mmCIF file of N, CA and C in Angstrom:
data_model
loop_
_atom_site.group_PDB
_atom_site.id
_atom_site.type_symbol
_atom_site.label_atom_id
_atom_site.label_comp_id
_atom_site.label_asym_id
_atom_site.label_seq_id
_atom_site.Cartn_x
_atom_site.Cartn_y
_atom_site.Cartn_z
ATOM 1 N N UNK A 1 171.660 -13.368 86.180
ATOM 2 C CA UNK A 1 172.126 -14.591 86.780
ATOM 3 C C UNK A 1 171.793 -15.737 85.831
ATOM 4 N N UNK A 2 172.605 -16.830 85.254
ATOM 5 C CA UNK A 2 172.783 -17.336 84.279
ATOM 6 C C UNK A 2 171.771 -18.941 85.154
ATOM 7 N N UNK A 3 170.665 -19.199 84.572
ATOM 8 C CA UNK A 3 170.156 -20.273 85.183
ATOM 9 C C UNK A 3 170.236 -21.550 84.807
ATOM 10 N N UNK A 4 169.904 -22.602 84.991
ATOM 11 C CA UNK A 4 169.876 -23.833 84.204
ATOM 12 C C UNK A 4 171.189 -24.199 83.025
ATOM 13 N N UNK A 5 172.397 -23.632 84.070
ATOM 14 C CA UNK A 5 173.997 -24.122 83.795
ATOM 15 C C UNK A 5 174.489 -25.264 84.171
ATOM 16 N N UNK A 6 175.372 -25.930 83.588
ATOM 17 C CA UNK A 6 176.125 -27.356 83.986
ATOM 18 C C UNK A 6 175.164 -28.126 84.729
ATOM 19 N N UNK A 7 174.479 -28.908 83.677
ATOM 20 C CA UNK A 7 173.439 -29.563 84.997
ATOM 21 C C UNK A 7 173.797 -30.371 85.472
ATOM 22 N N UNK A 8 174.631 -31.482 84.852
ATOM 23 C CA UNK A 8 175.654 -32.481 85.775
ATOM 24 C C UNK A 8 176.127 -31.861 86.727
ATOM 25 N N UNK A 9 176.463 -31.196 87.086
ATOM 26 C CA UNK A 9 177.252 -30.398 88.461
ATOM 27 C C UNK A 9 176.382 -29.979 89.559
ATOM 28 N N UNK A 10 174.881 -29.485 88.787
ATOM 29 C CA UNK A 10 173.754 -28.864 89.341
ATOM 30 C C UNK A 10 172.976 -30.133 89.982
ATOM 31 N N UNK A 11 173.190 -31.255 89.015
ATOM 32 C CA UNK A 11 172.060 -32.376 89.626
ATOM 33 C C UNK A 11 173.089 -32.919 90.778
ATOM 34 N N UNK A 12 174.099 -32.829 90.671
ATOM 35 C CA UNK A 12 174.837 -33.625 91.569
ATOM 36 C C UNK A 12 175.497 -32.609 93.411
ATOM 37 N N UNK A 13 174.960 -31.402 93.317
ATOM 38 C CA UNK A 13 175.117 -30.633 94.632
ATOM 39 C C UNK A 13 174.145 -29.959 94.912
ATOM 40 N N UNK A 14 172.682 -30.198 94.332
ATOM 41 C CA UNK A 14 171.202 -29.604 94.906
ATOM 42 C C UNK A 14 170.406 -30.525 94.465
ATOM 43 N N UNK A 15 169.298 -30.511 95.297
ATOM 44 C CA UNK A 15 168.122 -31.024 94.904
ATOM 45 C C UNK A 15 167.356 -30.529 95.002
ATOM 46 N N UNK A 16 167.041 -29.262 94.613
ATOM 47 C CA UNK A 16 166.724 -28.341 94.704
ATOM 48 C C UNK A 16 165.852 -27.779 93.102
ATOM 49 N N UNK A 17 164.886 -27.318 93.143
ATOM 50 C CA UNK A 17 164.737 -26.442 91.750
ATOM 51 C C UNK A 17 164.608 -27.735 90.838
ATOM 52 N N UNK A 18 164.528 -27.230 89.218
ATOM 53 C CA UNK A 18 164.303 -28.185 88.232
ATOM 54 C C UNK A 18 165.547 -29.639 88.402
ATOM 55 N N UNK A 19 166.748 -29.111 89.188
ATOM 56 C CA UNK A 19 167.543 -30.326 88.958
ATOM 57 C C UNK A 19 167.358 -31.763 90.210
ATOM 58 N N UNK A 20 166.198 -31.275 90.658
ATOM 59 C CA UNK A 20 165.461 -32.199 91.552
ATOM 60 C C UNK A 20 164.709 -33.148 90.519
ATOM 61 N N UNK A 21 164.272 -32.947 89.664
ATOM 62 C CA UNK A 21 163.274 -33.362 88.764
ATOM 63 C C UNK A 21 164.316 -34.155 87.522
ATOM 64 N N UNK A 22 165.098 -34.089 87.517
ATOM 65 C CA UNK A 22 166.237 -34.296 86.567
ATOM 66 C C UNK A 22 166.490 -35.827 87.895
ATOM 67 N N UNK A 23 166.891 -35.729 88.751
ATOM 68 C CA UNK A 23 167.724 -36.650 89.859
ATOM 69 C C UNK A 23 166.334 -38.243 89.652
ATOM 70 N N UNK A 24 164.601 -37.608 89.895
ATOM 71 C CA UNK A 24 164.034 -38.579 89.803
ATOM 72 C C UNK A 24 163.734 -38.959 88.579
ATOM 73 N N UNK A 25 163.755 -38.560 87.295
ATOM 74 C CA UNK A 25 164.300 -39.127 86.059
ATOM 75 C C UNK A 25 165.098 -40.086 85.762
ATOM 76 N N UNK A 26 166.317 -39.817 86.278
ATOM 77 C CA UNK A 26 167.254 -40.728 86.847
ATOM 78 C C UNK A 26 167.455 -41.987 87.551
ATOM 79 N N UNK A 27 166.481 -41.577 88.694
ATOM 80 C CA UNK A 27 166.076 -43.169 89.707
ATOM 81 C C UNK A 27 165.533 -43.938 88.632
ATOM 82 N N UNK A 28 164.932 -43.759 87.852
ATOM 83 C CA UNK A 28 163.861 -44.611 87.236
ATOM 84 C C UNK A 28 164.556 -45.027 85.443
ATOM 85 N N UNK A 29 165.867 -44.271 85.603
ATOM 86 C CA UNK A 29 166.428 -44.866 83.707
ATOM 87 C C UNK A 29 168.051 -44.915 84.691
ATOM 88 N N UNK A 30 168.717 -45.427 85.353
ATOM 89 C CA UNK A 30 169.842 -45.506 85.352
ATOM 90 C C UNK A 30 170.888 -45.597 84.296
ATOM 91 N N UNK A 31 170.553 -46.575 83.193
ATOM 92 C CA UNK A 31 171.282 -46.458 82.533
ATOM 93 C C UNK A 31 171.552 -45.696 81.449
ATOM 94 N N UNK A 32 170.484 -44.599 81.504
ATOM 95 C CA UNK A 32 170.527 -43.486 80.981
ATOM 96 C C UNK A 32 170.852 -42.012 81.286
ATOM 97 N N UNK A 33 171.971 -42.136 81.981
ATOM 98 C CA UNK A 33 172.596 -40.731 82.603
ATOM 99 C C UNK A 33 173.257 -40.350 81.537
ATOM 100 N N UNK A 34 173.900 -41.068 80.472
ATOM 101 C CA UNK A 34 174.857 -40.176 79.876
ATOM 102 C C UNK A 34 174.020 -39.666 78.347
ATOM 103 N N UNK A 35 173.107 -40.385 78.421
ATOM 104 C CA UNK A 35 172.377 -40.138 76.990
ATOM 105 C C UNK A 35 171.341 -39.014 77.798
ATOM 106 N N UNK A 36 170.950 -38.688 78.772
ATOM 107 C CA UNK A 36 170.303 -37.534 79.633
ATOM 108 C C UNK A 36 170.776 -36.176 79.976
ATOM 109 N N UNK A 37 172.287 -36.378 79.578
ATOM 110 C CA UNK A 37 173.031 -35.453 80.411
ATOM 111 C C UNK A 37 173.261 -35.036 78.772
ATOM 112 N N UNK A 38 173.817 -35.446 77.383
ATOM 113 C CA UNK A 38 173.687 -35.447 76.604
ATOM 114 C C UNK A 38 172.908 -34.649 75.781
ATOM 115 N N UNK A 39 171.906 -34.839 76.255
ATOM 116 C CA UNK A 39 170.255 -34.252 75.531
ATOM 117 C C UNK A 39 170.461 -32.802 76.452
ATOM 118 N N UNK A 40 170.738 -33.044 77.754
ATOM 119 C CA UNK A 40 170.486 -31.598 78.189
ATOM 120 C C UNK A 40 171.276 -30.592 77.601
ATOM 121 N N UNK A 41 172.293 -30.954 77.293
ATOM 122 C CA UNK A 41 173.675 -29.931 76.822
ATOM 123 C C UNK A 41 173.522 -29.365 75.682
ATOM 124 N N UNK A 42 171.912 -29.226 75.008
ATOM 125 C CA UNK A 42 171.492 -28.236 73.662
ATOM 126 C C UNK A 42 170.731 -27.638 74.385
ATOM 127 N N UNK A 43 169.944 -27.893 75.775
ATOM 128 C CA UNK A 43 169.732 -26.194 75.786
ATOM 129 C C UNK A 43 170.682 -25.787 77.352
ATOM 130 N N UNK A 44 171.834 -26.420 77.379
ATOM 131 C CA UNK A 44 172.623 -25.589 78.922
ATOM 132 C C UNK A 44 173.435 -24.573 78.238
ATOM 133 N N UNK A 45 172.563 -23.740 79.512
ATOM 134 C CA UNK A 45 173.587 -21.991 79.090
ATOM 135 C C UNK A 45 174.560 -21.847 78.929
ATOM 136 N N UNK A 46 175.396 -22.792 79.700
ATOM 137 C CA UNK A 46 176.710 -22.679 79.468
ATOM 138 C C UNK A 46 177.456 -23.032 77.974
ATOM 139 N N UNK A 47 176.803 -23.790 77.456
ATOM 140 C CA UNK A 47 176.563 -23.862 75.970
ATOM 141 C C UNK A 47 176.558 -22.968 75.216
ATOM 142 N N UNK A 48 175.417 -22.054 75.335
ATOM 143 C CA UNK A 48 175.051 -20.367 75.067
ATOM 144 C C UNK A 48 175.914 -19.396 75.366
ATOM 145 N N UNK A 49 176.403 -19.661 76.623
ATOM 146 C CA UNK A 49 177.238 -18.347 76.765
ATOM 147 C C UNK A 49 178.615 -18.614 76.009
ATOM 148 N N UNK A 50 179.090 -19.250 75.821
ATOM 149 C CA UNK A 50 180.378 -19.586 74.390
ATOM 150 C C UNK A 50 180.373 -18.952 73.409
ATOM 151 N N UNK A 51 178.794 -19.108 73.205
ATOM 152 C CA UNK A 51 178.352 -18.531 71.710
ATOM 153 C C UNK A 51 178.203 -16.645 71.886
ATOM 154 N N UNK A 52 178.169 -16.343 72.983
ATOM 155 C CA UNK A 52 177.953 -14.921 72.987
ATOM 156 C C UNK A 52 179.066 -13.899 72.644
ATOM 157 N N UNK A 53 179.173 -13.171 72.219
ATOM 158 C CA UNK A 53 179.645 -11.826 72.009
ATOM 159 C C UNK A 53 179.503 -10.338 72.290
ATOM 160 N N UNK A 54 178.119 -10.451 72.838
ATOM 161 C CA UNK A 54 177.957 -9.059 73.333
ATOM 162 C C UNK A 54 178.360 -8.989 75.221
ATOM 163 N N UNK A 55 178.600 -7.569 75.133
ATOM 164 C CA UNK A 55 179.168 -7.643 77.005
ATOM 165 C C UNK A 55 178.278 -7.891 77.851
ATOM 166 N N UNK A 56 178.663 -8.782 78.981
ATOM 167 C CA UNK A 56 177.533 -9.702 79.697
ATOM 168 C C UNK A 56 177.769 -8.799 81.227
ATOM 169 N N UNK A 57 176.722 -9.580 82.305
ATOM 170 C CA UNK A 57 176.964 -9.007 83.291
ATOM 171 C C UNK A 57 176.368 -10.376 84.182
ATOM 172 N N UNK A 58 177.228 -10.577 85.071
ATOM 173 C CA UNK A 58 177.076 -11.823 85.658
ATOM 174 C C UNK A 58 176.976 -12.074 86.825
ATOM 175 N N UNK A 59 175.722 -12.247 87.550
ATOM 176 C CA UNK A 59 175.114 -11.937 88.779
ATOM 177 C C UNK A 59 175.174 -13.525 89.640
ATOM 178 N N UNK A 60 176.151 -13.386 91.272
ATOM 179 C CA UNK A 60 175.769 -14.718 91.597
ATOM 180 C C UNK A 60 175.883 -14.507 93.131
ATOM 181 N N UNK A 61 174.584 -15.143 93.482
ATOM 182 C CA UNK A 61 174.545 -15.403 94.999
ATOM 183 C C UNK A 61 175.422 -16.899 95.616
ATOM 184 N N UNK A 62 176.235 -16.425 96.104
ATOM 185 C CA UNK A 62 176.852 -17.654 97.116
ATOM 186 C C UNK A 62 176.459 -18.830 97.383
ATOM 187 N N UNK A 63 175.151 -18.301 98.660
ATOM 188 C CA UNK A 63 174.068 -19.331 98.779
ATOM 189 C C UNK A 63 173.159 -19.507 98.426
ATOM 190 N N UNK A 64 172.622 -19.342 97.392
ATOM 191 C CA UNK A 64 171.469 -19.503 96.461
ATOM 192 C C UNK A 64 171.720 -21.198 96.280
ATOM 193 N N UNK A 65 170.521 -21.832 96.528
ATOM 194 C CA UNK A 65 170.772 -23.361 96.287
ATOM 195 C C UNK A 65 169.879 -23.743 95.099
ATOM 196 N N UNK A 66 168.740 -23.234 94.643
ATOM 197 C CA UNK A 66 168.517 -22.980 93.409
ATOM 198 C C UNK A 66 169.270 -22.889 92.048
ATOM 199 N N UNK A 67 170.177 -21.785 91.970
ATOM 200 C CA UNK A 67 171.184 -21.694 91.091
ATOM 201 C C UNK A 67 172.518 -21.602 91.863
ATOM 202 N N UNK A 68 173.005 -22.727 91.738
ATOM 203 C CA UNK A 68 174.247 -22.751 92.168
ATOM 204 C C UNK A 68 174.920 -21.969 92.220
ATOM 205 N N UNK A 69 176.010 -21.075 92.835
ATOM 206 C CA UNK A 69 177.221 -20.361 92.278
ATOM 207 C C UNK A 69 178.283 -21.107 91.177
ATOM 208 N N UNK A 70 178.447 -22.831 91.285
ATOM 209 C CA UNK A 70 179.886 -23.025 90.947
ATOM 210 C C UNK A 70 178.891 -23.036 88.883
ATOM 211 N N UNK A 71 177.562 -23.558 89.022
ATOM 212 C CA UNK A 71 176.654 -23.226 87.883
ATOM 213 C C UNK A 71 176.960 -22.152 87.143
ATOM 214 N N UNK A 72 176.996 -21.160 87.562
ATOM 215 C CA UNK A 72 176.962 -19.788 87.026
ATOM 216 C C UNK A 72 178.436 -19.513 86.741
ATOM 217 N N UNK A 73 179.667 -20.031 87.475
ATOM 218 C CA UNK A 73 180.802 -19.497 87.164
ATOM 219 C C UNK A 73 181.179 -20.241 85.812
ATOM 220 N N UNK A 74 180.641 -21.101 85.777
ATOM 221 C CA UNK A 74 180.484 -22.321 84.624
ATOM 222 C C UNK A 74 180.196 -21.493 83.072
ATOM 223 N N UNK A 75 179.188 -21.198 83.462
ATOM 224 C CA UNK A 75 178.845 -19.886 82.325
ATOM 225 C C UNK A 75 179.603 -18.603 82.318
ATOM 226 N N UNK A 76 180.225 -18.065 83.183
ATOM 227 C CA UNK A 76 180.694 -16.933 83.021
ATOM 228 C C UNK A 76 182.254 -17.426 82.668
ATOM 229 N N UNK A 77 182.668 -18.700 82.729
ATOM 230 C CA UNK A 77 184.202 -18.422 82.804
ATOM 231 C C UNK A 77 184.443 -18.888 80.818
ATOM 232 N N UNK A 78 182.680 -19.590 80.649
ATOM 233 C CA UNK A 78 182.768 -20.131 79.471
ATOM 234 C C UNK A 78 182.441 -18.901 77.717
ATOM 235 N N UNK A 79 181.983 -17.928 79.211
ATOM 236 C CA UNK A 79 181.731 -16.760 77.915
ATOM 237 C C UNK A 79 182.483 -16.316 77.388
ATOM 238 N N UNK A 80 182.227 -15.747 75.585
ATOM 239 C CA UNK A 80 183.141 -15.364 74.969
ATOM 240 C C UNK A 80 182.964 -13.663 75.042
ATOM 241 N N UNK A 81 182.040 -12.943 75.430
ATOM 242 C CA UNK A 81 182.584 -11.589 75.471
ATOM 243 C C UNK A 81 182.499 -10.972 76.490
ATOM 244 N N UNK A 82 182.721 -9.748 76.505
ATOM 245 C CA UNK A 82 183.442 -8.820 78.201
ATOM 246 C C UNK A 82 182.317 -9.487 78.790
ATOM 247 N N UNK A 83 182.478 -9.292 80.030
ATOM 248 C CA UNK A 83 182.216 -9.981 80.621
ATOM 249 C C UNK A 83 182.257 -9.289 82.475
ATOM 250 N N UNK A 84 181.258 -8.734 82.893
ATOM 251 C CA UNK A 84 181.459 -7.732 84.073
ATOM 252 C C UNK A 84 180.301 -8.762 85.081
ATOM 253 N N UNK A 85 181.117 -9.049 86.639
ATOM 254 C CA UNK A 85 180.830 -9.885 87.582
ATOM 255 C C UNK A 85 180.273 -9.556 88.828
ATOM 256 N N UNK A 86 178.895 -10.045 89.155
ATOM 257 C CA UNK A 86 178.610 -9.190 90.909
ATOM 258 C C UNK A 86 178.088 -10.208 91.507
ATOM 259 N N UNK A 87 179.363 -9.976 92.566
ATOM 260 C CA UNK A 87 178.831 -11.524 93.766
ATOM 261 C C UNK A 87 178.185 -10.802 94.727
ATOM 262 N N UNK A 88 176.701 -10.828 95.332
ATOM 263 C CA UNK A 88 176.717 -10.824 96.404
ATOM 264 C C UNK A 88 176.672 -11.620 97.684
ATOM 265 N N UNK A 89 176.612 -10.195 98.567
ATOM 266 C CA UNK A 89 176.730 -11.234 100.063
ATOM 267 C C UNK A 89 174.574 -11.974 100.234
ATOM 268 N N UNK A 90 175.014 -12.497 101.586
ATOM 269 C CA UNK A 90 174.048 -13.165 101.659
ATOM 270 C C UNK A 90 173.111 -12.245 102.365
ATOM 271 N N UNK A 91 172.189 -12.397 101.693
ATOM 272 C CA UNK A 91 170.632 -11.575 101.527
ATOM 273 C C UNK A 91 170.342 -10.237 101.079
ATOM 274 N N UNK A 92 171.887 -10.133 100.178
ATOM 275 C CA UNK A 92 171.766 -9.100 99.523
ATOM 276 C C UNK A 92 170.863 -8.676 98.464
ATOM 277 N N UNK A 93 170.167 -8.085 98.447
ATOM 278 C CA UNK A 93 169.303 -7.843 96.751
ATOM 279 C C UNK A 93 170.247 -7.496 95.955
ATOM 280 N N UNK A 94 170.164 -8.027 94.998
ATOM 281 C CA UNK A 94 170.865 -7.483 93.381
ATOM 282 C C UNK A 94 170.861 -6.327 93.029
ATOM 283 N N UNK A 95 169.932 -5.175 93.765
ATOM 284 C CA UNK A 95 169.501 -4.024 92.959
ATOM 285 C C UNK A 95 170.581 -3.033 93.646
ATOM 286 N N UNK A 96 170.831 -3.798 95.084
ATOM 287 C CA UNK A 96 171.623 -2.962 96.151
ATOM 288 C C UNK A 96 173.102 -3.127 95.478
ATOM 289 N N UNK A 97 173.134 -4.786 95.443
ATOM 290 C CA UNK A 97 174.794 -4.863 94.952
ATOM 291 C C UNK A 97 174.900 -4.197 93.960
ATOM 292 N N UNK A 98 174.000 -3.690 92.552
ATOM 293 C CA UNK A 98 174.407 -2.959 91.300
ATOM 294 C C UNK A 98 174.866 -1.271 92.096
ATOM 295 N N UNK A 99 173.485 -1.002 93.017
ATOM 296 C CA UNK A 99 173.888 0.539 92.932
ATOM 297 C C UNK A 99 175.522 0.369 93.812
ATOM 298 N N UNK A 100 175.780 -0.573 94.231
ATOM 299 C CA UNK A 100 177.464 -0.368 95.416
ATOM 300 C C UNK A 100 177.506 0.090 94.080
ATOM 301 N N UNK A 101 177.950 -0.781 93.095
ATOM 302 C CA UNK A 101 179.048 -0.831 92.267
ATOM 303 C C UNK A 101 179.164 -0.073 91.073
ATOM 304 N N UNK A 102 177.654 0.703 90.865
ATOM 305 C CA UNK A 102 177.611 1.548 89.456
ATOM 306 C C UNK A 102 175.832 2.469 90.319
ATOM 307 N N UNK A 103 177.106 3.170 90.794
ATOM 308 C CA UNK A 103 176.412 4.461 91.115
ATOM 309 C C UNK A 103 175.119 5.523 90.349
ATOM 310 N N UNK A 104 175.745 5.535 89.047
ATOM 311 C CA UNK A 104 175.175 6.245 88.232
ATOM 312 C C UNK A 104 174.192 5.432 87.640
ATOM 313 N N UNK A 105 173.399 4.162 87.503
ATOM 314 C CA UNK A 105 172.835 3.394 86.919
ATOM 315 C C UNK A 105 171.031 3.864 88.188
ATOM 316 N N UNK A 106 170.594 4.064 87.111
ATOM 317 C CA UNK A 106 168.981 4.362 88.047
ATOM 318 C C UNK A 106 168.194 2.958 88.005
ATOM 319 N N UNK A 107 168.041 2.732 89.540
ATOM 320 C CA UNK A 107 167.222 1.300 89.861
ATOM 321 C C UNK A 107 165.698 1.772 89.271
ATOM 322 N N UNK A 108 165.145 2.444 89.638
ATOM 323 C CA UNK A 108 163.377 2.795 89.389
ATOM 324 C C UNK A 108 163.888 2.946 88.210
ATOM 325 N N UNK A 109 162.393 2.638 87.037
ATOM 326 C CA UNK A 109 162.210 2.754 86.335
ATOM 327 C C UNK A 109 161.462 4.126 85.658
ATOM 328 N N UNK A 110 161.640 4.791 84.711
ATOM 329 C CA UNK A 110 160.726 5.946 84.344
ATOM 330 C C UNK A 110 159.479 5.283 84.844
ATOM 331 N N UNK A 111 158.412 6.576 84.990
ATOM 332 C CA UNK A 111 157.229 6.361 85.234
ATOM 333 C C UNK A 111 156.388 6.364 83.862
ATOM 334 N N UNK A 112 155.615 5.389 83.754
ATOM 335 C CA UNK A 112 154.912 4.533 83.160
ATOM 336 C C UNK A 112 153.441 6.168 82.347
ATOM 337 N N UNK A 113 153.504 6.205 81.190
ATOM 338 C CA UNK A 113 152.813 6.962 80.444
ATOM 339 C C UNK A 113 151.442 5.827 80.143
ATOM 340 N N UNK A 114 150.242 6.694 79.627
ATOM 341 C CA UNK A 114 149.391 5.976 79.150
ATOM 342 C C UNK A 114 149.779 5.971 77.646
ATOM 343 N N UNK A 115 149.743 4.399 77.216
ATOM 344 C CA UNK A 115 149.848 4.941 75.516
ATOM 345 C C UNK A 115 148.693 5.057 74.809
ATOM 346 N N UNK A 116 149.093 5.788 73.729
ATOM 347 C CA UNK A 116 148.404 6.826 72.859
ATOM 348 C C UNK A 116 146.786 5.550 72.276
ATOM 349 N N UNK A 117 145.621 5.737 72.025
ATOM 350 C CA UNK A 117 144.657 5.286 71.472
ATOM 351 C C UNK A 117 145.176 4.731 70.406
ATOM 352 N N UNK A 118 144.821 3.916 70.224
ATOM 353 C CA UNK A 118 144.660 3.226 68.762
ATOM 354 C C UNK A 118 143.324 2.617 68.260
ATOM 355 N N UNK A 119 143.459 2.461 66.477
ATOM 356 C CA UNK A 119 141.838 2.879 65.935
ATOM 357 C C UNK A 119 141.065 1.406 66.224
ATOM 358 N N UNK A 120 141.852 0.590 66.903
ATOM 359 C CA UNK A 120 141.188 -0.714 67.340
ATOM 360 C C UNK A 120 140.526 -0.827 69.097
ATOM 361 N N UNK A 121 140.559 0.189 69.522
ATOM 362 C CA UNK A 121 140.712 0.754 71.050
ATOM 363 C C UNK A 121 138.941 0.834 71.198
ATOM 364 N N UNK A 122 138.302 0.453 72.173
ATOM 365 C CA UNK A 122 136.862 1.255 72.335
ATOM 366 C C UNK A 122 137.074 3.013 72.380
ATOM 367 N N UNK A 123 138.117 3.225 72.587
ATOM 368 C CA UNK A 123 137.515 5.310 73.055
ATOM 369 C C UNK A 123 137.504 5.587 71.326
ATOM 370 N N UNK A 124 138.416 5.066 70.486
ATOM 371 C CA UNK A 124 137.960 5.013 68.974
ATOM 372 C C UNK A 124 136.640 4.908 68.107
ATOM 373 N N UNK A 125 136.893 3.612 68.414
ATOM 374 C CA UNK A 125 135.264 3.005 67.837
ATOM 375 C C UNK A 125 134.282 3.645 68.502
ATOM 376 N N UNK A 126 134.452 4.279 69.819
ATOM 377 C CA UNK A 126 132.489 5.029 70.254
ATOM 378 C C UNK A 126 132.955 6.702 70.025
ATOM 379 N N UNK A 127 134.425 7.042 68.945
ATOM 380 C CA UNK A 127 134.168 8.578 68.871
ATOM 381 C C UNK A 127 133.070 8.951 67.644
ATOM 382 N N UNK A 128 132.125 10.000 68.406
ATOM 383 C CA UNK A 128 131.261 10.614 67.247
ATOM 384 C C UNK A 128 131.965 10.751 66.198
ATOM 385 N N UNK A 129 131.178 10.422 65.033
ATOM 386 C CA UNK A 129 131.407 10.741 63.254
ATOM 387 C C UNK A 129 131.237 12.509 62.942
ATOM 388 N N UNK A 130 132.584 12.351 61.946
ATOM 389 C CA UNK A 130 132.825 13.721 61.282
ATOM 390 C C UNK A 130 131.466 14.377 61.134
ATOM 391 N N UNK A 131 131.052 13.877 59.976
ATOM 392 C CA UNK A 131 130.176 14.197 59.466
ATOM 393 C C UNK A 131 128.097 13.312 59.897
ATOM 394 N N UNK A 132 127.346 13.960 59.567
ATOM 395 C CA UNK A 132 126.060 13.461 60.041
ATOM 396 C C UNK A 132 126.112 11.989 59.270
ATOM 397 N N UNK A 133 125.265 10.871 59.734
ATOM 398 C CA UNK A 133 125.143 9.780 58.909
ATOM 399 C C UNK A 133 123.456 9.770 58.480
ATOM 400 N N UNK A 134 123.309 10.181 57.114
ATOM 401 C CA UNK A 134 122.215 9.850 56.554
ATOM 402 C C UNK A 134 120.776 8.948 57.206
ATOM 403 N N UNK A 135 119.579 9.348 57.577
ATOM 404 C CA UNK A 135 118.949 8.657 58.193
ATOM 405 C C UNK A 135 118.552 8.153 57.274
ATOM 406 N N UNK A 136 117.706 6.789 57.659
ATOM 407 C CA UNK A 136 117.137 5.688 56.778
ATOM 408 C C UNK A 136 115.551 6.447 56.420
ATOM 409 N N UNK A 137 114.772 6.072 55.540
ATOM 410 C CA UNK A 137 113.392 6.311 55.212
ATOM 411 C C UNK A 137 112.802 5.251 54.957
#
């Protein structure tokens, strides 16, 4: 789900989330909306997603007032490569709407291995020495 998209659009239908914080910025520089809105548009995703090329997957809740929907379509309609879309309904989890739609995709993750020691590890540093170590006299 593509966050912190079109923030002009975002500051102007939530107050909600970071674009609450953007709105009282605002009260206090009026005449600085367009030099604000300006500055934001090097890091809005929707910016980013133009620039992309690899195949995306584009997740959006309806009523999510946090991240807008019309936010996110903003980014997805602005992306440049494939580009695969999942709306869900309301109070749907994401994990549910993927398995509707791609069956074969495993939600759990493999189960989690211990990894291997390394020579910076305590079970390293306190293994007994090869060989005897010379006593002092």
């Amino acid at each position: 789900m593509p966050f912190l998209c079109h923030y002009r659009r975002a500051s102007q239908i939530t107050d909600n989330g970071p674009y609450a914080e953007i709105a009282r910025f605002l009260s206090g520089h009026r005449f600085g909306v367009e030099a604000a809105m300006e500055t934001l548009s090097y890091v809005d995703g929707v910016n980013f997603a133009a620039r992309a090329t690899s195949p995306a997957w584009f997740s959006v809740g309806l009523m999510d007032r946090i991240c807008p929907s019309s936010t996110v379509f903003a980014a997805h309609h602005r992306s440049a490569g494939r580009v695969r879309h999942l709306i869900r309904r309301r109070g749907q989890r994401p994990s549910t709407a993927i398995a509707a739609l791609c069956p074969g995709i495993p939600l759990t993750p493999p189960p989690r291995t211990a990894p291997a020691p390394h020579s910076s590890t305590l079970a390293c540093a306190v293994s007994t020495p090869q060989r005897p170590v010379p006593a002092c006299a």
